[in-house]
Tab-separated table of C-alpha atoms and ligand atoms in Angstrom:
chain	number	residue	atom	x	y	z
A	1	MET	CA	-21.936	-81.248	-13.528
A	2	LYS	CA	-23.396	-83.965	-11.380
A	3	HIS	CA	-25.233	-83.167	-8.203
A	4	ALA	CA	-22.784	-83.266	-5.292
A	5	ARG	CA	-24.654	-86.074	-3.583
A	6	TYR	CA	-26.790	-87.910	-6.139
A	7	TYR	CA	-25.945	-89.132	-9.648
A	8	VAL	CA	-29.572	-89.322	-10.852
A	9	PRO	CA	-31.507	-87.379	-8.156
A	10	GLU	CA	-34.942	-87.924	-9.716
A	11	ILE	CA	-34.600	-91.688	-9.374
A	12	GLU	CA	-32.565	-91.882	-6.204
A	13	THR	CA	-35.015	-89.703	-4.224
A	14	MET	CA	-38.256	-90.734	-5.927
A	15	SER	CA	-41.268	-91.309	-3.653
A	16	ALA	CA	-42.590	-94.835	-3.130
A	17	ASP	CA	-45.851	-94.027	-4.949
A	18	ALA	CA	-44.017	-92.596	-7.972
A	19	ILE	CA	-41.708	-95.631	-8.055
A	20	HIS	CA	-44.688	-97.970	-7.969
A	21	ALA	CA	-46.439	-96.141	-10.817
A	22	MET	CA	-43.215	-96.098	-12.909
A	23	GLN	CA	-42.596	-99.788	-12.285
A	24	MET	CA	-46.099	-100.852	-13.215
A	25	LYS	CA	-45.891	-98.922	-16.504
A	26	LYS	CA	-42.460	-100.297	-17.363
A	27	LEU	CA	-43.422	-103.828	-16.273
A	28	ARG	CA	-46.360	-103.848	-18.651
A	29	GLU	CA	-44.140	-102.767	-21.560
A	30	GLN	CA	-41.495	-105.335	-20.658
A	31	LEU	CA	-44.014	-108.180	-20.400
A	32	ILE	CA	-45.398	-107.310	-23.842
A	33	TYR	CA	-41.792	-107.333	-25.148
A	34	LEU	CA	-41.217	-110.776	-23.575
A	35	SER	CA	-44.407	-112.223	-24.960
A	36	ASN	CA	-43.377	-110.990	-28.447
A	37	ARG	CA	-39.660	-111.846	-28.326
A	38	SER	CA	-38.864	-114.600	-25.844
A	39	PRO	CA	-40.113	-118.207	-26.397
A	40	PHE	CA	-38.942	-119.020	-22.860
A	41	HIS	CA	-41.290	-116.401	-21.346
A	42	GLN	CA	-44.078	-117.198	-23.798
A	43	ASP	CA	-44.123	-120.678	-22.229
A	44	MET	CA	-44.274	-119.125	-18.756
A	45	PHE	CA	-47.394	-117.142	-19.702
A	46	VAL	CA	-49.013	-120.232	-21.218
A	47	ALA	CA	-48.224	-122.320	-18.129
A	48	ALA	CA	-49.770	-119.653	-15.892
A	49	ALA	CA	-52.709	-119.182	-18.305
A	50	MET	CA	-51.981	-115.462	-18.358
A	51	ASN	CA	-51.335	-112.679	-20.848
A	52	PRO	CA	-49.202	-109.572	-20.249
A	53	ASP	CA	-52.494	-107.647	-20.126
A	54	ASP	CA	-53.481	-109.597	-17.013
A	55	VAL	CA	-50.638	-108.096	-14.992
A	56	SER	CA	-51.550	-104.715	-13.549
A	57	SER	CA	-50.358	-105.135	-9.939
A	58	LEU	CA	-47.668	-106.831	-7.877
A	59	ASP	CA	-50.224	-109.388	-6.804
A	60	ASP	CA	-50.816	-110.266	-10.483
A	61	LEU	CA	-47.089	-110.581	-11.021
A	62	ALA	CA	-46.915	-113.043	-8.146
A	63	LYS	CA	-49.193	-115.413	-10.071
A	64	LEU	CA	-46.396	-116.001	-12.599
A	65	PRO	CA	-43.883	-118.730	-11.713
A	66	PHE	CA	-40.315	-118.113	-10.542
A	67	THR	CA	-37.332	-118.513	-12.826
A	68	GLU	CA	-34.539	-120.602	-11.365
A	69	LYS	CA	-30.912	-120.439	-12.370
A	70	SER	CA	-31.247	-124.017	-13.632
A	71	ASP	CA	-34.079	-122.887	-15.961
A	72	LEU	CA	-31.734	-120.360	-17.589
A	73	ARG	CA	-28.992	-122.946	-17.933
A	74	LYS	CA	-31.458	-125.437	-19.507
A	75	SER	CA	-32.745	-122.721	-21.857
A	76	GLN	CA	-29.202	-122.230	-23.147
A	77	GLU	CA	-28.569	-125.941	-23.518
A	78	ILE	CA	-31.711	-126.321	-25.648
A	79	CYS	CA	-31.090	-123.185	-27.682
A	80	PRO	CA	-27.437	-122.121	-27.718
A	81	PRO	CA	-25.694	-119.805	-27.402
A	82	LEU	CA	-27.851	-117.412	-25.333
A	83	GLY	CA	-30.965	-119.449	-24.802
A	84	ARG	CA	-34.679	-119.284	-25.461
A	85	HIS	CA	-34.801	-116.215	-23.193
A	86	ALA	CA	-32.271	-114.288	-25.371
A	87	ALA	CA	-35.095	-112.121	-26.885
A	88	VAL	CA	-32.743	-110.572	-29.489
A	89	ASP	CA	-30.736	-111.821	-32.505
A	90	MET	CA	-26.980	-112.271	-32.073
A	91	ILE	CA	-26.303	-109.368	-34.412
A	92	ASP	CA	-27.698	-107.085	-31.747
A	93	VAL	CA	-25.525	-108.473	-28.929
A	94	VAL	CA	-22.442	-106.375	-28.230
A	95	ARG	CA	-20.945	-108.378	-25.340
A	96	VAL	CA	-21.359	-111.645	-23.510
A	97	HIS	CA	-20.556	-112.231	-19.853
A	98	ALA	CA	-20.545	-115.565	-18.048
A	99	SER	CA	-21.915	-116.214	-14.615
A	100	SER	CA	-20.213	-119.130	-12.969
A	101	GLY	CA	-22.619	-119.697	-10.140
A	102	THR	CA	-21.761	-122.107	-7.390
A	103	THR	CA	-22.257	-125.281	-9.381
A	104	GLY	CA	-21.912	-126.630	-12.858
A	105	THR	CA	-21.576	-125.026	-16.232
A	106	PRO	CA	-21.626	-121.250	-16.572
A	107	SER	CA	-24.628	-119.443	-17.909
A	108	TYR	CA	-24.023	-116.751	-20.491
A	109	VAL	CA	-25.457	-113.323	-20.285
A	110	GLY	CA	-25.656	-111.187	-23.424
A	111	ILE	CA	-26.143	-107.439	-23.561
A	112	THR	CA	-27.151	-105.135	-26.402
A	113	GLN	CA	-25.913	-101.618	-26.937
A	114	PHE	CA	-29.040	-100.419	-25.105
A	115	ASP	CA	-28.430	-102.870	-22.223
A	116	LYS	CA	-24.843	-101.719	-21.932
A	117	LYS	CA	-25.907	-98.057	-21.661
A	118	ARG	CA	-28.504	-98.948	-19.045
A	119	TRP	CA	-25.947	-100.829	-16.983
A	120	ILE	CA	-23.520	-97.895	-17.082
A	121	ASP	CA	-26.249	-95.460	-16.061
A	122	CYS	CA	-27.543	-97.718	-13.254
A	123	ILE	CA	-24.155	-98.729	-11.859
A	124	ALA	CA	-22.749	-95.226	-11.990
A	125	ARG	CA	-25.327	-94.178	-9.361
A	126	SER	CA	-23.962	-96.868	-7.035
A	127	TYR	CA	-20.337	-95.983	-7.539
A	128	TRP	CA	-21.145	-92.272	-7.053
A	129	ALA	CA	-23.084	-93.023	-3.863
A	130	GLN	CA	-20.122	-94.974	-2.567
A	131	GLY	CA	-17.959	-91.908	-3.164
A	132	LEU	CA	-16.070	-92.481	-6.466
A	133	ARG	CA	-15.270	-89.049	-8.032
A	134	PRO	CA	-13.441	-87.808	-11.164
A	135	ASP	CA	-10.213	-87.090	-9.229
A	136	ASP	CA	-9.864	-90.736	-8.144
A	137	VAL	CA	-7.344	-93.181	-9.649
A	138	PHE	CA	-9.111	-96.486	-9.677
A	139	ALA	CA	-7.225	-99.822	-9.547
A	140	MET	CA	-9.415	-102.618	-10.987
A	141	GLY	CA	-8.573	-105.655	-8.929
A	142	MET	CA	-11.320	-107.839	-10.313
A	143	SER	CA	-11.070	-110.145	-13.262
A	144	ILE	CA	-11.497	-108.343	-16.577
A	145	GLY	CA	-12.985	-110.983	-18.849
A	146	PHE	CA	-16.192	-112.961	-18.832
A	147	PHE	CA	-16.696	-111.973	-15.196
A	148	VAL	CA	-19.580	-109.530	-14.912
A	149	GLY	CA	-17.617	-107.363	-12.449
A	150	GLY	CA	-14.670	-106.372	-14.605
A	151	LEU	CA	-15.641	-104.658	-17.826
A	152	PRO	CA	-18.986	-103.174	-16.764
A	153	LEU	CA	-17.411	-101.567	-13.707
A	154	SER	CA	-14.504	-100.332	-15.830
A	155	ASN	CA	-17.065	-98.666	-18.143
A	156	VAL	CA	-18.608	-96.922	-15.137
A	157	VAL	CA	-15.282	-95.625	-13.800
A	158	GLU	CA	-14.637	-93.946	-17.188
A	159	GLU	CA	-18.254	-92.674	-17.328
A	160	ILE	CA	-17.801	-90.933	-13.961
A	161	GLY	CA	-14.490	-89.531	-15.224
A	162	ALA	CA	-12.117	-91.160	-12.711
A	163	THR	CA	-8.881	-92.638	-13.998
A	164	LEU	CA	-9.115	-96.362	-14.684
A	165	LEU	CA	-6.181	-98.739	-14.178
A	166	PRO	CA	-7.486	-101.885	-15.897
A	167	ILE	CA	-5.198	-104.355	-14.095
A	168	GLY	CA	-7.439	-107.297	-13.245
A	169	THR	CA	-6.429	-110.433	-11.405
A	170	GLY	CA	-3.807	-113.086	-12.093
A	171	ALA	CA	-0.678	-111.146	-11.067
A	172	SER	CA	-0.936	-109.777	-7.560
A	173	ASP	CA	2.595	-108.291	-7.694
A	174	ARG	CA	1.644	-106.299	-10.795
A	175	LEU	CA	-1.473	-105.045	-9.070
A	176	ILE	CA	0.480	-103.871	-6.037
A	177	ALA	CA	3.246	-102.304	-8.181
A	178	SER	CA	0.644	-100.490	-10.311
A	179	ILE	CA	-1.137	-99.120	-7.253
A	180	GLN	CA	2.235	-97.876	-6.036
A	181	ARG	CA	3.447	-96.303	-9.313
A	182	MET	CA	0.167	-94.837	-10.475
A	183	ARG	CA	-0.709	-93.575	-6.965
A	184	ALA	CA	-4.091	-95.237	-7.040
A	185	THR	CA	-6.610	-93.930	-4.524
A	186	VAL	CA	-9.323	-96.569	-4.943
A	187	LEU	CA	-9.099	-100.368	-5.126
A	188	ALA	CA	-12.023	-102.435	-6.317
A	189	THR	CA	-11.939	-106.130	-5.509
A	190	THR	CA	-13.575	-108.958	-3.612
A	191	PRO	CA	-13.334	-108.809	0.220
A	192	SER	CA	-11.306	-112.024	0.380
A	193	TYR	CA	-8.845	-110.828	-2.295
A	194	ALA	CA	-8.447	-107.452	-0.478
A	195	ASN	CA	-7.095	-109.268	2.533
A	196	TYR	CA	-5.154	-111.868	0.536
A	197	LEU	CA	-3.398	-109.090	-1.399
A	198	ALA	CA	-2.368	-107.425	1.849
A	199	GLU	CA	-0.912	-110.733	3.033
A	200	ILE	CA	1.152	-111.453	-0.048
A	201	ALA	CA	2.243	-107.802	-0.562
A	202	CYS	CA	3.823	-107.949	2.854
A	203	GLU	CA	5.338	-111.425	2.544
A	204	GLN	CA	6.454	-111.494	-1.063
A	205	MET	CA	7.216	-107.828	-1.764
A	206	GLY	CA	7.863	-106.353	1.673
A	207	VAL	CA	5.123	-103.816	0.994
A	208	GLU	CA	2.705	-102.634	3.689
A	209	THR	CA	-0.565	-102.075	1.892
A	210	SER	CA	-1.608	-99.638	4.631
A	211	GLU	CA	1.064	-97.263	3.359
A	212	LEU	CA	0.160	-97.362	-0.335
A	213	GLY	CA	-2.178	-94.319	-0.292
A	214	ILE	CA	-5.376	-96.212	-1.101
A	215	ARG	CA	-8.136	-94.297	0.641
A	216	HIS	CA	-11.079	-96.384	-0.407
A	217	VAL	CA	-11.520	-100.132	-0.998
A	218	MET	CA	-14.729	-100.876	-2.899
A	219	VAL	CA	-15.750	-104.497	-2.481
A	220	GLY	CA	-18.445	-106.802	-3.874
A	221	ALA	CA	-19.146	-110.170	-5.548
A	222	GLU	CA	-19.276	-112.026	-2.247
A	223	PRO	CA	-20.930	-111.200	1.088
A	224	GLY	CA	-17.801	-110.473	3.209
A	225	GLY	CA	-17.899	-106.683	2.871
A	226	GLY	CA	-21.082	-106.519	4.887
A	227	ILE	CA	-19.632	-108.481	7.820
A	228	PRO	CA	-18.241	-106.013	10.388
A	229	SER	CA	-15.146	-108.094	11.303
A	230	VAL	CA	-14.190	-108.629	7.632
A	231	ARG	CA	-14.615	-104.966	6.873
A	232	LYS	CA	-12.549	-104.000	9.892
A	233	GLN	CA	-9.756	-106.233	8.667
A	234	ILE	CA	-9.818	-104.719	5.149
A	235	GLU	CA	-9.863	-101.182	6.589
A	236	ALA	CA	-6.901	-101.942	8.796
A	237	ASN	CA	-4.949	-103.680	6.061
A	238	TRP	CA	-5.350	-100.798	3.653
A	239	ASN	CA	-5.761	-97.905	6.113
A	240	ALA	CA	-8.771	-96.983	4.025
A	241	LYS	CA	-12.534	-96.748	4.086
A	242	CYS	CA	-14.272	-99.934	2.815
A	243	THR	CA	-17.657	-99.776	1.071
A	244	GLU	CA	-19.802	-102.517	-0.320
A	245	ALA	CA	-22.109	-103.014	-3.309
A	246	ILE	CA	-24.380	-105.912	-4.172
A	247	GLY	CA	-25.254	-107.298	-7.571
A	248	ASN	CA	-26.216	-110.395	-9.471
A	249	ALA	CA	-24.371	-111.759	-12.480
A	250	ASP	CA	-27.560	-112.830	-14.272
A	251	VAL	CA	-29.259	-109.481	-13.689
A	252	ILE	CA	-26.845	-106.531	-13.355
A	253	THR	CA	-23.358	-106.122	-11.889
A	254	ILE	CA	-24.508	-103.800	-9.061
A	255	HIS	CA	-28.086	-103.041	-8.038
A	256	SER	CA	-27.477	-101.848	-4.452
A	257	ALA	CA	-24.719	-99.854	-2.813
A	258	GLU	CA	-23.802	-97.993	0.327
A	259	CYS	CA	-24.175	-94.229	0.675
A	260	GLU	CA	-22.024	-92.005	2.905
A	261	ALA	CA	-24.119	-93.076	5.917
A	262	GLN	CA	-22.758	-96.643	5.403
A	263	ASP	CA	-25.801	-98.276	6.959
A	264	GLY	CA	-26.685	-100.966	4.428
A	265	CYS	CA	-26.804	-100.946	0.618
A	266	HIS	CA	-29.538	-98.800	-0.920
A	267	PHE	CA	-31.463	-100.513	-3.741
A	268	MET	CA	-30.497	-98.046	-6.483
A	269	VAL	CA	-32.259	-99.184	-9.652
A	270	PRO	CA	-36.067	-99.192	-9.290
A	271	ASP	CA	-36.287	-98.080	-12.931
A	272	TYR	CA	-34.332	-101.101	-14.102
A	273	LEU	CA	-35.344	-103.924	-11.734
A	274	LEU	CA	-38.468	-104.811	-9.827
A	275	MET	CA	-37.360	-106.487	-6.610
A	276	GLU	CA	-39.563	-108.836	-4.639
A	277	ILE	CA	-38.572	-110.279	-1.276
A	278	ILE	CA	-39.854	-113.803	-0.752
A	279	ASP	CA	-39.812	-116.417	1.967
A	280	PRO	CA	-37.315	-118.878	0.429
A	281	GLU	CA	-39.130	-121.862	1.914
A	282	THR	CA	-42.677	-121.064	0.813
A	283	GLY	CA	-42.111	-118.611	-2.050
A	284	VAL	CA	-44.627	-116.191	-0.484
A	285	VAL	CA	-43.926	-112.510	-1.285
A	286	GLN	CA	-43.128	-110.483	1.886
A	287	SER	CA	-44.851	-107.135	2.509
A	288	MET	CA	-42.428	-104.176	2.401
A	289	ALA	CA	-44.549	-102.204	4.853
A	290	ALA	CA	-42.642	-103.384	7.933
A	291	PRO	CA	-39.466	-101.491	8.986
A	292	THR	CA	-37.431	-104.674	8.564
A	293	VAL	CA	-38.129	-107.440	6.065
A	294	GLU	CA	-36.077	-110.601	5.615
A	295	GLY	CA	-36.050	-112.987	2.697
A	296	GLU	CA	-34.630	-113.863	-0.700
A	297	MET	CA	-34.358	-111.281	-3.476
A	298	VAL	CA	-36.325	-112.038	-6.630
A	299	PHE	CA	-35.742	-109.876	-9.734
A	300	THR	CA	-37.716	-108.881	-12.788
A	301	HIS	CA	-36.094	-106.692	-15.460
A	302	LEU	CA	-38.078	-103.657	-16.436
A	303	ASP	CA	-36.307	-102.705	-19.665
A	304	ARG	CA	-33.820	-105.374	-20.542
A	305	GLN	CA	-33.383	-106.416	-24.169
A	306	CYS	CA	-31.057	-109.417	-24.155
A	307	ASN	CA	-31.470	-112.240	-21.609
A	308	PRO	CA	-34.203	-110.527	-19.525
A	309	VAL	CA	-35.392	-112.377	-16.450
A	310	LEU	CA	-38.853	-112.642	-14.925
A	311	ARG	CA	-39.189	-113.394	-11.177
A	312	PHE	CA	-35.624	-114.715	-11.061
A	313	ARG	CA	-34.682	-116.326	-7.747
A	314	SER	CA	-31.320	-114.827	-6.755
A	315	ARG	CA	-30.851	-117.237	-3.832
A	316	ASP	CA	-29.381	-114.222	-2.008
A	317	GLN	CA	-30.884	-113.851	1.419
A	318	VAL	CA	-31.129	-110.267	2.705
A	319	VAL	CA	-32.456	-108.198	5.537
A	320	VAL	CA	-34.157	-105.083	4.147
A	321	ASP	CA	-34.352	-101.875	6.161
A	322	THR	CA	-37.243	-99.753	4.811
A	323	THR	CA	-36.850	-96.794	7.220
A	324	PRO	CA	-35.580	-93.395	5.891
A	325	CYS	CA	-31.837	-92.792	5.523
A	326	SER	CA	-30.076	-89.554	6.391
A	327	CYS	CA	-28.787	-89.244	2.820
A	328	GLY	CA	-32.288	-88.742	1.430
A	329	ARG	CA	-32.238	-91.707	-0.954
A	330	THR	CA	-35.526	-93.555	-0.903
A	331	GLY	CA	-34.282	-96.997	-1.943
A	332	PRO	CA	-34.560	-99.530	0.909
A	333	ARG	CA	-31.256	-100.694	2.397
A	334	LEU	CA	-30.132	-104.276	2.082
A	335	ARG	CA	-27.758	-106.385	4.113
A	336	CYS	CA	-26.746	-109.691	2.579
A	337	ILE	CA	-26.894	-112.579	5.027
A	338	GLY	CA	-25.746	-115.216	2.566
A	339	ARG	CA	-26.771	-117.492	-0.237
A	340	SER	CA	-29.932	-119.394	0.633
A	341	ASP	CA	-28.162	-122.320	-1.115
A	342	ASP	CA	-25.499	-122.179	1.613
A	343	LEU	CA	-27.842	-122.081	4.598
A	344	LEU	CA	-27.140	-124.840	7.050
A	345	ILE	CA	-29.867	-126.131	9.387
A	346	VAL	CA	-28.373	-127.810	12.465
A	347	ARG	CA	-31.044	-129.432	14.639
A	348	GLY	CA	-33.627	-126.908	13.462
A	349	VAL	CA	-31.367	-123.865	13.947
A	350	ASN	CA	-30.502	-121.740	10.874
A	351	VAL	CA	-26.761	-121.233	10.641
A	352	TRP	CA	-25.248	-118.992	7.955
A	353	PRO	CA	-21.633	-119.748	6.959
A	354	SER	CA	-20.914	-116.000	7.020
A	355	ALA	CA	-22.058	-115.849	10.658
A	356	ILE	CA	-19.634	-118.657	11.506
A	357	ARG	CA	-16.841	-116.704	9.849
A	358	ASP	CA	-17.774	-113.633	11.821
A	359	VAL	CA	-17.473	-115.492	15.108
A	360	VAL	CA	-14.162	-117.065	14.022
A	361	LEU	CA	-12.760	-113.710	12.971
A	362	GLY	CA	-13.395	-112.509	16.511
A	363	PHE	CA	-10.455	-114.710	17.489
A	364	GLN	CA	-7.888	-112.759	15.494
A	365	PRO	CA	-4.953	-112.374	15.847
A	366	GLU	CA	-4.868	-115.967	17.061
A	367	VAL	CA	-6.515	-117.175	13.843
A	368	SER	CA	-5.631	-116.130	10.255
A	369	GLY	CA	-9.262	-115.637	9.164
A	370	GLU	CA	-9.303	-118.575	6.730
A	371	LEU	CA	-11.678	-121.408	7.488
A	372	ARG	CA	-13.625	-124.203	5.815
A	373	ILE	CA	-16.900	-125.767	6.891
A	374	ILE	CA	-16.688	-129.410	5.847
A	375	LEU	CA	-19.886	-131.106	4.765
A	376	ASP	CA	-19.968	-134.858	4.138
A	377	GLN	CA	-23.511	-134.768	2.733
A	378	PRO	CA	-25.574	-132.163	0.868
A	379	GLY	CA	-27.219	-129.429	3.018
A	380	PRO	CA	-29.125	-127.703	4.296
A	381	MET	CA	-29.725	-130.296	7.014
A	382	VAL	CA	-26.434	-130.975	8.839
A	383	ALA	CA	-25.999	-133.315	11.767
A	384	PRO	CA	-23.963	-131.915	14.666
A	385	PRO	CA	-21.157	-131.596	15.372
A	386	VAL	CA	-20.345	-129.488	12.293
A	387	LEU	CA	-16.720	-129.963	11.313
A	388	ILE	CA	-14.905	-126.658	10.820
A	389	GLN	CA	-11.267	-126.330	9.847
A	390	ILE	CA	-9.764	-123.115	11.156
A	391	GLU	CA	-6.361	-121.860	10.166
A	392	THR	CA	-4.282	-120.512	13.010
A	393	ALA	CA	-2.024	-117.453	12.641
A	394	ASP	CA	0.723	-119.025	14.670
A	395	ALA	CA	2.272	-122.493	14.222
A	396	SER	CA	1.799	-123.266	17.901
A	397	PRO	CA	-1.544	-121.797	18.997
A	398	ALA	CA	-2.734	-121.617	22.611
A	399	GLY	CA	-3.792	-125.041	23.867
A	400	ASN	CA	-7.428	-124.081	24.502
A	401	LEU	CA	-8.081	-122.145	21.295
A	402	ALA	CA	-10.279	-124.809	19.643
A	403	GLU	CA	-12.348	-125.182	22.782
A	404	ARG	CA	-12.857	-121.414	23.129
A	405	ILE	CA	-14.012	-121.094	19.484
A	406	LYS	CA	-16.330	-124.050	19.946
A	407	GLN	CA	-17.897	-122.474	23.020
A	408	GLU	CA	-18.271	-119.080	21.337
A	409	LEU	CA	-20.034	-120.688	18.303
A	410	ARG	CA	-22.370	-122.557	20.656
A	411	ALA	CA	-23.142	-119.392	22.635
A	412	LYS	CA	-23.674	-117.075	19.668
A	413	LEU	CA	-25.081	-119.362	16.952
A	414	ILE	CA	-26.503	-122.148	19.055
A	415	PHE	CA	-25.000	-125.164	17.346
A	416	SER	CA	-22.328	-127.726	18.162
A	417	ALA	CA	-19.083	-127.600	16.187
A	418	GLN	CA	-16.044	-129.814	15.958
A	419	ILE	CA	-13.029	-127.554	15.524
A	420	GLU	CA	-9.972	-128.780	13.679
A	421	LEU	CA	-7.123	-126.296	13.869
A	422	VAL	CA	-4.846	-126.338	10.817
A	423	SER	CA	-1.434	-124.777	10.435
A	424	PRO	CA	-0.809	-121.263	8.992
A	425	LYS	CA	-1.124	-120.937	5.132
A	426	SER	CA	-2.482	-124.473	4.733
A	427	LEU	CA	-5.924	-123.521	3.421
A	428	LYS	CA	-6.022	-122.537	-0.235
A	429	ARG	CA	-6.415	-118.855	-1.069
A	430	THR	CA	-8.348	-117.610	-4.099
A	431	GLU	CA	-8.241	-114.463	-6.095
A	432	MET	CA	-11.955	-114.601	-6.664
A	433	LYS	CA	-14.818	-115.668	-4.484
A	434	ALA	CA	-13.803	-117.362	-1.243
A	435	ALA	CA	-15.476	-120.705	-0.587
A	436	LEU	CA	-16.471	-121.153	3.030
A	437	ILE	CA	-17.994	-124.567	2.484
A	438	GLU	CA	-16.102	-127.626	1.239
A	439	HIS	CA	-18.281	-130.443	0.027
A	440	ARG	CA	-16.802	-133.927	0.600
A	441	TYR	CA	-19.292	-136.389	-0.745
B	501	ZN	ZN1	-28.352	-93.395	2.531
């Protein structure tokens, strides 16, 4: 019988000192493993003129270079299928996932039997913290395939003992019908698909998703779930609680999740990942001593067999709250601000696309919630005014709507926008990650 509150209490409530000692011990073992098994990482040690024995502190770790997503992709091009960082033979690989990323060819992520068990153990803590229990009927509304969200989360639902409905994406009507017939209580999906589903259920099937009996929508895979206005919309559409979890396709499906206090996502896996927070501009590691720390998450696996990463730049920008939480979990709490790749700098002011969306959503019900930020040259520097297409909810919106949104964006985010209102349903919907930026160059 699991503890009522924690799935693995000894890890979830471990003191900072004990976590540090555990991580240093595991890091040392992992680095020795990498230097023995991974040509990719052997090169990193040589380039830094270091041996695994030289790393006995976080400061030592910071002397090793970062790994970029492009490095992993290149490693797989040179040495297919899983790259020079594979670290195991194919016979030991039990499954391969693909991470699409925002650009270019996918990178493939292999897991061994050991890695699979570690994922299940680590992710189960997050799903338990969010409130999934054995009496739940869980509708999987994420793609079950190469996508790192589908199968691993399905494994976890079964591990916890809830009832899995492995529906996936591709047929929204089947998903709605299955929720109805099987009396699902939990829906797992992306924030944008949660709202899209509500829209088409109503229009195409005459079904109000708020009456389906879903009591909990678990979202992830894109930042929307952490944005108050997006969450409010999901909760209203489904008449359900919405919780968020954060992960990384190259590292683990979920590493951080909300507890019942719903005040940010606790970092749940200090025994699996070492997380550094860096300044994305300078690469300097930020001290975690302050109550609030902002920066980009950088990950190092602590006991990964296949495709381990060392100082991997996630490009996810977070605000970390290190103060105690009422639930008793000791993991710091993260809020995702956005992808540092997506950051726009307009006349020296940092503007996150998700913040633009939050302002625009404040104009519901006049707007539908769909929008595109149009860039005619690569970011992050963008010359004002920034062109933003915003879909209205009504075919004939109020005459001053564009001007009001423009003024609100200027007041809240301090940049100049050019608003182009577009008619209802004219912006393309997706079942997976919603793209806020459209690149036209
Ligand atoms: Zn908590």
